[in-house]
């Protein structure tokens, strides 16, 4: 599946939740590939992982309700709330670093706020990255 195929798929009924969910829709500031597509290691039968970031609604910002992330297991899609992304970035979380480092042609949505995050990801990187990526690599090795 190439990028054009992915774009068409994202516009299909299967992905209507991206447009219709109260936490997503116009709140999505970044939408991109994850997993093997993000790394360029995908093969013909690779599953499609979609990752993104959405800003919280006023209710969440005021603490009246909670939104940390949205998951759709059928399509392997995860959209993180911006506040959660910031916390994970401060801890150099590998999944979030991946999300902000995907290739430009893999960006299906990237508004001015998504661009601001991508342009400043280096502000969040620290020596913690050694431990977070080391721990991630060790966990992956144990799964083998």
Short mmCIF file of N, CA and C in Angstrom, two decimals:
data_model
loop_
_atom_site.label_atom_id
_atom_site.label_comp_id
_atom_site.label_asym_id
_atom_site.label_seq_id
_atom_site.Cartn_x
_atom_site.Cartn_y
_atom_site.Cartn_z
N UNK A 1 0.86 -1.17 0.00
CA UNK A 1 0.00 0.00 0.00
C UNK A 1 0.91 1.24 0.00
N UNK A 2 0.64 2.14 -0.93
CA UNK A 2 1.43 3.38 -0.98
C UNK A 2 0.68 4.51 -0.28
N UNK A 3 1.30 5.67 -0.22
CA UNK A 3 0.72 6.81 0.51
C UNK A 3 -0.63 7.21 -0.06
N UNK A 4 -0.77 7.21 -1.37
CA UNK A 4 -2.06 7.56 -1.99
C UNK A 4 -3.15 6.58 -1.57
N UNK A 5 -2.79 5.29 -1.52
CA UNK A 5 -3.75 4.26 -1.07
C UNK A 5 -4.16 4.51 0.39
N UNK A 6 -3.19 4.89 1.21
CA UNK A 6 -3.48 5.16 2.63
C UNK A 6 -4.41 6.36 2.75
N UNK A 7 -4.14 7.41 1.97
CA UNK A 7 -5.01 8.60 2.01
C UNK A 7 -6.43 8.24 1.63
N UNK A 8 -6.59 7.41 0.60
CA UNK A 8 -7.93 6.99 0.20
C UNK A 8 -8.59 6.18 1.31
N UNK A 9 -7.81 5.29 1.92
CA UNK A 9 -8.35 4.46 3.00
C UNK A 9 -8.82 5.33 4.17
N UNK A 10 -8.05 6.37 4.50
CA UNK A 10 -8.42 7.25 5.60
C UNK A 10 -9.71 8.02 5.32
N UNK A 11 -10.04 8.18 4.06
CA UNK A 11 -11.29 8.85 3.68
C UNK A 11 -12.47 7.89 3.59
N UNK A 12 -12.23 6.61 3.84
CA UNK A 12 -13.30 5.61 3.74
C UNK A 12 -14.17 5.61 4.99
N UNK A 13 -15.29 4.93 4.89
CA UNK A 13 -16.24 4.81 6.00
C UNK A 13 -15.59 4.18 7.23
N UNK A 14 -14.67 3.27 6.99
CA UNK A 14 -13.97 2.57 8.08
C UNK A 14 -13.29 3.55 9.05
N UNK A 15 -12.88 4.70 8.51
CA UNK A 15 -12.19 5.71 9.32
C UNK A 15 -13.06 6.94 9.60
N UNK A 16 -14.38 6.79 9.49
CA UNK A 16 -15.29 7.91 9.78
C UNK A 16 -15.12 8.46 11.19
N UNK A 17 -14.68 7.62 12.12
CA UNK A 17 -14.49 8.08 13.50
C UNK A 17 -13.52 9.26 13.57
N UNK A 18 -12.57 9.33 12.63
CA UNK A 18 -11.63 10.46 12.62
C UNK A 18 -12.36 11.78 12.41
N UNK A 19 -13.44 11.73 11.69
CA UNK A 19 -14.20 12.94 11.38
C UNK A 19 -15.38 13.15 12.33
N UNK A 20 -15.91 12.07 12.89
CA UNK A 20 -17.17 12.16 13.64
C UNK A 20 -17.04 12.10 15.15
N UNK A 21 -15.95 11.58 15.68
CA UNK A 21 -15.80 11.47 17.12
C UNK A 21 -15.65 12.85 17.74
N UNK A 22 -16.31 13.08 18.87
CA UNK A 22 -16.30 14.40 19.51
C UNK A 22 -14.91 14.86 19.92
N UNK A 23 -14.00 13.93 20.17
CA UNK A 23 -12.64 14.29 20.58
C UNK A 23 -11.70 14.49 19.39
N UNK A 24 -12.12 14.07 18.22
CA UNK A 24 -11.24 14.10 17.06
C UNK A 24 -11.69 15.18 16.09
N UNK A 25 -12.03 14.85 14.86
CA UNK A 25 -12.49 15.84 13.89
C UNK A 25 -11.54 17.01 13.75
N UNK A 26 -12.04 18.20 13.97
CA UNK A 26 -11.23 19.42 13.84
C UNK A 26 -10.21 19.60 14.96
N UNK A 27 -10.27 18.74 15.98
CA UNK A 27 -9.30 18.81 17.08
C UNK A 27 -7.98 18.12 16.73
N UNK A 28 -7.96 17.33 15.67
CA UNK A 28 -6.72 16.64 15.28
C UNK A 28 -5.74 17.67 14.72
N UNK A 29 -4.56 17.72 15.34
CA UNK A 29 -3.53 18.66 14.86
C UNK A 29 -2.43 17.94 14.09
N UNK A 30 -2.38 16.60 14.23
CA UNK A 30 -1.38 15.82 13.51
C UNK A 30 -1.91 14.40 13.33
N UNK A 31 -1.79 13.89 12.12
CA UNK A 31 -2.20 12.52 11.81
C UNK A 31 -1.17 11.95 10.85
N UNK A 32 -0.64 10.78 11.19
CA UNK A 32 0.45 10.21 10.41
C UNK A 32 0.46 8.69 10.54
N UNK A 33 1.44 8.07 9.90
CA UNK A 33 1.61 6.62 10.01
C UNK A 33 2.42 6.29 11.26
N UNK A 34 2.30 5.07 11.70
CA UNK A 34 3.11 4.54 12.79
C UNK A 34 3.64 3.18 12.38
N UNK A 35 4.40 2.57 13.24
CA UNK A 35 4.89 1.22 12.99
C UNK A 35 5.76 1.08 11.76
N UNK A 36 5.58 -0.03 11.04
CA UNK A 36 6.45 -0.33 9.90
C UNK A 36 6.38 0.72 8.80
N UNK A 37 5.22 1.32 8.59
CA UNK A 37 5.13 2.38 7.57
C UNK A 37 5.94 3.60 7.98
N UNK A 38 5.93 3.94 9.25
CA UNK A 38 6.70 5.09 9.73
C UNK A 38 8.19 4.84 9.58
N UNK A 39 8.61 3.59 9.78
CA UNK A 39 10.03 3.26 9.71
C UNK A 39 10.49 2.89 8.30
N UNK A 40 9.54 2.74 7.39
CA UNK A 40 9.91 2.34 6.03
C UNK A 40 10.27 0.87 5.92
N UNK A 41 9.80 0.06 6.87
CA UNK A 41 10.10 -1.37 6.85
C UNK A 41 8.88 -2.20 6.48
N UNK A 42 7.83 -1.53 6.02
CA UNK A 42 6.60 -2.23 5.66
C UNK A 42 6.83 -3.13 4.45
N UNK A 43 6.11 -4.24 4.45
CA UNK A 43 6.10 -5.17 3.32
C UNK A 43 4.65 -5.29 2.85
N UNK A 44 4.43 -6.09 1.84
CA UNK A 44 3.11 -6.19 1.21
C UNK A 44 1.98 -6.45 2.21
N UNK A 45 2.19 -7.31 3.18
CA UNK A 45 1.12 -7.67 4.12
C UNK A 45 1.19 -6.92 5.45
N UNK A 46 1.95 -5.85 5.52
CA UNK A 46 2.06 -5.08 6.77
C UNK A 46 0.73 -4.45 7.13
N UNK A 47 0.43 -4.45 8.43
CA UNK A 47 -0.78 -3.76 8.88
C UNK A 47 -0.51 -2.26 8.91
N UNK A 48 -1.56 -1.50 8.81
CA UNK A 48 -1.46 -0.04 8.79
C UNK A 48 -1.74 0.50 10.18
N UNK A 49 -0.75 1.18 10.74
CA UNK A 49 -0.90 1.85 12.04
C UNK A 49 -1.04 3.34 11.78
N UNK A 50 -2.07 3.94 12.35
CA UNK A 50 -2.27 5.39 12.24
C UNK A 50 -2.15 5.99 13.63
N UNK A 51 -1.39 7.06 13.72
CA UNK A 51 -1.17 7.74 15.00
C UNK A 51 -1.45 9.22 14.83
N UNK A 52 -1.85 9.86 15.92
CA UNK A 52 -2.14 11.28 15.83
C UNK A 52 -2.19 11.96 17.18
N UNK A 53 -2.39 13.26 17.11
CA UNK A 53 -2.50 14.11 18.29
C UNK A 53 -3.72 15.00 18.10
N UNK A 54 -4.51 15.13 19.17
CA UNK A 54 -5.68 16.02 19.14
C UNK A 54 -5.64 16.94 20.35
N UNK A 55 -6.08 18.16 20.15
CA UNK A 55 -6.19 19.08 21.28
C UNK A 55 -7.43 18.71 22.09
N UNK A 56 -7.38 19.00 23.36
CA UNK A 56 -8.51 18.72 24.22
C UNK A 56 -9.60 19.77 24.02
N UNK A 57 -10.83 19.36 24.29
CA UNK A 57 -11.95 20.29 24.27
C UNK A 57 -11.93 21.10 25.57
N UNK A 58 -12.67 22.16 25.61
CA UNK A 58 -12.70 23.04 26.79
C UNK A 58 -13.08 22.25 28.05
N UNK A 59 -13.99 21.28 27.92
CA UNK A 59 -14.41 20.47 29.07
C UNK A 59 -13.22 19.73 29.69
N UNK A 60 -12.35 19.20 28.83
CA UNK A 60 -11.17 18.49 29.33
C UNK A 60 -10.17 19.46 29.94
N UNK A 61 -9.98 20.59 29.31
CA UNK A 61 -9.03 21.57 29.82
C UNK A 61 -9.45 22.11 31.19
N UNK A 62 -10.75 22.21 31.41
CA UNK A 62 -11.28 22.68 32.69
C UNK A 62 -11.37 21.57 33.73
N UNK A 63 -11.08 20.34 33.34
CA UNK A 63 -11.13 19.22 34.27
C UNK A 63 -12.51 18.65 34.48
N UNK A 64 -13.47 19.01 33.63
CA UNK A 64 -14.84 18.52 33.77
C UNK A 64 -15.01 17.12 33.19
N UNK A 65 -14.13 16.74 32.29
CA UNK A 65 -14.11 15.39 31.74
C UNK A 65 -12.67 15.06 31.37
N UNK A 66 -12.44 13.79 31.08
CA UNK A 66 -11.08 13.33 30.82
C UNK A 66 -10.96 12.75 29.42
N UNK A 67 -9.93 13.15 28.71
CA UNK A 67 -9.58 12.55 27.42
C UNK A 67 -8.07 12.45 27.34
N UNK A 68 -7.56 11.23 27.35
CA UNK A 68 -6.12 11.02 27.22
C UNK A 68 -5.74 10.47 25.87
N UNK A 69 -6.58 9.57 25.35
CA UNK A 69 -6.33 9.04 24.02
C UNK A 69 -7.57 8.33 23.51
N UNK A 70 -7.61 8.22 22.19
CA UNK A 70 -8.68 7.50 21.52
C UNK A 70 -8.03 6.33 20.79
N UNK A 71 -8.61 5.15 20.94
CA UNK A 71 -8.10 3.98 20.23
C UNK A 71 -9.21 3.32 19.44
N UNK A 72 -8.88 2.94 18.22
CA UNK A 72 -9.76 2.12 17.41
C UNK A 72 -8.96 0.88 17.04
N UNK A 73 -9.23 -0.22 17.72
CA UNK A 73 -8.43 -1.43 17.54
C UNK A 73 -8.61 -2.06 16.17
N UNK A 74 -9.80 -1.92 15.57
CA UNK A 74 -10.04 -2.51 14.26
C UNK A 74 -9.12 -1.92 13.19
N UNK A 75 -8.82 -0.64 13.31
CA UNK A 75 -7.97 0.02 12.32
C UNK A 75 -6.56 0.30 12.85
N UNK A 76 -6.29 -0.15 14.06
CA UNK A 76 -4.99 0.10 14.72
C UNK A 76 -4.64 1.58 14.70
N UNK A 77 -5.60 2.38 15.16
CA UNK A 77 -5.44 3.84 15.21
C UNK A 77 -5.42 4.30 16.66
N UNK A 78 -4.46 5.15 16.98
CA UNK A 78 -4.39 5.77 18.31
C UNK A 78 -4.17 7.26 18.13
N UNK A 79 -5.05 8.05 18.74
CA UNK A 79 -4.92 9.50 18.74
C UNK A 79 -4.74 9.93 20.19
N UNK A 80 -3.63 10.58 20.48
CA UNK A 80 -3.31 11.02 21.83
C UNK A 80 -3.78 12.45 22.06
N UNK A 81 -4.20 12.74 23.29
CA UNK A 81 -4.51 14.11 23.69
C UNK A 81 -3.19 14.88 23.81
N UNK A 82 -3.23 16.15 23.45
CA UNK A 82 -2.03 16.98 23.46
C UNK A 82 -1.35 16.99 24.83
N UNK A 83 -2.12 17.13 25.91
CA UNK A 83 -1.51 17.15 27.25
C UNK A 83 -0.76 15.86 27.55
N UNK A 84 -1.31 14.73 27.12
CA UNK A 84 -0.63 13.45 27.32
C UNK A 84 0.64 13.40 26.49
N UNK A 85 0.58 13.92 25.26
CA UNK A 85 1.76 13.93 24.39
C UNK A 85 2.89 14.73 25.03
N UNK A 86 2.56 15.87 25.60
CA UNK A 86 3.59 16.71 26.24
C UNK A 86 4.25 15.94 27.38
N UNK A 87 3.45 15.28 28.22
CA UNK A 87 4.01 14.49 29.33
C UNK A 87 4.91 13.37 28.80
N UNK A 88 4.45 12.68 27.77
CA UNK A 88 5.24 11.59 27.21
C UNK A 88 6.51 12.11 26.53
N UNK A 89 6.43 13.28 25.90
CA UNK A 89 7.61 13.87 25.28
C UNK A 89 8.65 14.23 26.33
N UNK A 90 8.20 14.75 27.46
CA UNK A 90 9.13 15.10 28.54
C UNK A 90 9.86 13.88 29.08
N UNK A 91 9.25 12.70 28.91
CA UNK A 91 9.89 11.45 29.31
C UNK A 91 10.57 10.74 28.15
N UNK A 92 10.65 11.42 27.00
CA UNK A 92 11.30 10.87 25.81
C UNK A 92 10.71 9.52 25.40
N UNK A 93 9.40 9.42 25.43
CA UNK A 93 8.71 8.20 25.06
C UNK A 93 8.97 7.87 23.59
N UNK A 94 9.49 6.67 23.30
CA UNK A 94 9.82 6.31 21.92
C UNK A 94 8.65 6.39 20.94
N UNK A 95 7.45 6.02 21.39
CA UNK A 95 6.29 6.07 20.49
C UNK A 95 5.94 7.49 20.09
N UNK A 96 6.13 8.43 20.99
CA UNK A 96 5.82 9.83 20.69
C UNK A 96 6.92 10.46 19.85
N UNK A 97 8.17 10.10 20.13
CA UNK A 97 9.27 10.59 19.30
C UNK A 97 9.05 10.12 17.86
N UNK A 98 8.64 8.86 17.71
CA UNK A 98 8.33 8.31 16.38
C UNK A 98 7.23 9.12 15.70
N UNK A 99 6.19 9.40 16.45
CA UNK A 99 5.03 10.13 15.94
C UNK A 99 5.43 11.50 15.38
N UNK A 100 6.32 12.17 16.08
CA UNK A 100 6.72 13.52 15.66
C UNK A 100 7.86 13.51 14.65
N UNK A 101 8.41 12.34 14.37
CA UNK A 101 9.54 12.27 13.45
C UNK A 101 9.24 11.60 12.13
N UNK A 102 7.98 11.35 11.82
CA UNK A 102 7.67 10.69 10.55
C UNK A 102 7.96 11.61 9.37
N UNK A 103 8.10 11.00 8.22
CA UNK A 103 8.40 11.75 7.00
C UNK A 103 7.24 12.70 6.66
N UNK A 104 7.59 13.82 6.04
CA UNK A 104 6.58 14.82 5.68
C UNK A 104 5.49 14.25 4.78
N UNK A 105 5.85 13.35 3.86
CA UNK A 105 4.84 12.81 2.95
C UNK A 105 3.91 11.82 3.65
N UNK A 106 4.19 11.49 4.90
CA UNK A 106 3.31 10.63 5.70
C UNK A 106 2.38 11.44 6.60
N UNK A 107 2.42 12.75 6.48
CA UNK A 107 1.54 13.60 7.29
C UNK A 107 0.22 13.80 6.57
N UNK A 108 -0.83 13.24 7.12
CA UNK A 108 -2.15 13.36 6.51
C UNK A 108 -2.87 14.59 7.04
N UNK A 109 -2.57 14.96 8.27
CA UNK A 109 -3.01 16.22 8.87
C UNK A 109 -1.81 16.76 9.64
N UNK A 110 -1.51 18.02 9.45
CA UNK A 110 -0.48 18.68 10.25
C UNK A 110 -0.75 20.17 10.17
N UNK A 111 -1.51 20.68 11.13
CA UNK A 111 -1.81 22.11 11.12
C UNK A 111 -0.67 22.88 11.79
N UNK A 112 -0.88 24.15 12.03
CA UNK A 112 0.20 24.99 12.58
C UNK A 112 0.68 24.50 13.94
N UNK A 113 -0.20 23.91 14.74
CA UNK A 113 0.19 23.42 16.06
C UNK A 113 0.96 22.10 15.95
N UNK A 114 0.54 21.26 15.03
CA UNK A 114 1.29 20.03 14.78
C UNK A 114 2.68 20.34 14.26
N UNK A 115 2.77 21.33 13.38
CA UNK A 115 4.07 21.75 12.84
C UNK A 115 4.95 22.32 13.95
N UNK A 116 4.35 23.09 14.84
CA UNK A 116 5.10 23.66 15.95
C UNK A 116 5.72 22.56 16.83
N UNK A 117 4.95 21.52 17.10
CA UNK A 117 5.48 20.39 17.87
C UNK A 117 6.62 19.70 17.12
N UNK A 118 6.40 19.43 15.84
CA UNK A 118 7.43 18.76 15.04
C UNK A 118 8.70 19.59 14.94
N UNK A 119 8.53 20.88 14.76
CA UNK A 119 9.69 21.77 14.61
C UNK A 119 10.49 21.91 15.90
N UNK A 120 9.86 21.61 17.03
CA UNK A 120 10.51 21.82 18.33
C UNK A 120 10.70 20.55 19.14
N UNK A 121 10.62 19.41 18.50
CA UNK A 121 10.77 18.14 19.22
C UNK A 121 12.11 18.08 19.94
N UNK A 122 13.13 18.73 19.39
CA UNK A 122 14.45 18.72 20.02
C UNK A 122 14.45 19.37 21.41
N UNK A 123 13.50 20.25 21.67
CA UNK A 123 13.42 20.89 22.98
C UNK A 123 13.06 19.90 24.09
N UNK A 124 12.48 18.78 23.70
CA UNK A 124 12.04 17.79 24.68
C UNK A 124 13.05 16.66 24.86
N UNK A 125 14.01 16.54 23.96
CA UNK A 125 14.97 15.46 24.04
C UNK A 125 16.01 15.75 25.12
N UNK A 126 16.34 14.73 25.88
CA UNK A 126 17.33 14.89 26.94
C UNK A 126 18.07 13.56 27.11
N UNK A 127 18.89 13.48 28.12
CA UNK A 127 19.61 12.24 28.39
C UNK A 127 18.67 11.11 28.79
N UNK A 128 17.43 11.46 29.13
CA UNK A 128 16.43 10.44 29.44
C UNK A 128 16.20 9.50 28.25
N UNK A 129 16.51 9.99 27.06
CA UNK A 129 16.27 9.20 25.86
C UNK A 129 17.06 7.89 25.90
N UNK A 130 18.23 7.91 26.52
CA UNK A 130 19.04 6.69 26.64
C UNK A 130 18.27 5.64 27.41
N UNK A 131 17.66 6.03 28.52
CA UNK A 131 16.92 5.08 29.35
C UNK A 131 15.60 4.67 28.71
N UNK A 132 14.89 5.63 28.12
CA UNK A 132 13.58 5.28 27.55
C UNK A 132 13.74 4.40 26.32
N UNK A 133 14.69 4.72 25.44
CA UNK A 133 14.89 3.88 24.26
C UNK A 133 15.57 2.57 24.64
N UNK A 134 16.48 2.62 25.62
CA UNK A 134 17.12 1.40 26.09
C UNK A 134 16.11 0.45 26.69
N UNK A 135 15.22 0.99 27.51
CA UNK A 135 14.15 0.18 28.10
C UNK A 135 13.21 -0.37 27.05
N UNK A 136 12.91 0.45 26.07
CA UNK A 136 12.03 0.02 24.97
C UNK A 136 12.69 -1.12 24.19
N UNK A 137 13.97 -0.97 23.87
CA UNK A 137 14.70 -1.99 23.11
C UNK A 137 14.77 -3.29 23.90
N UNK A 138 15.03 -3.19 25.19
CA UNK A 138 15.10 -4.38 26.04
C UNK A 138 13.75 -5.09 26.08
N UNK A 139 12.68 -4.33 26.21
CA UNK A 139 11.33 -4.92 26.23
C UNK A 139 11.03 -5.62 24.91
N UNK A 140 11.44 -5.02 23.80
CA UNK A 140 11.21 -5.64 22.49
C UNK A 140 12.00 -6.94 22.35
N UNK A 141 13.24 -6.95 22.85
CA UNK A 141 14.06 -8.17 22.80
C UNK A 141 13.43 -9.28 23.62
N UNK A 142 12.86 -8.94 24.75
CA UNK A 142 12.22 -9.95 25.61
C UNK A 142 11.00 -10.57 24.94
N UNK A 143 10.37 -9.81 24.06
CA UNK A 143 9.18 -10.31 23.36
C UNK A 143 9.53 -11.36 22.32
N UNK A 144 10.80 -11.37 21.88
CA UNK A 144 11.22 -12.32 20.82
C UNK A 144 11.33 -13.73 21.30
#
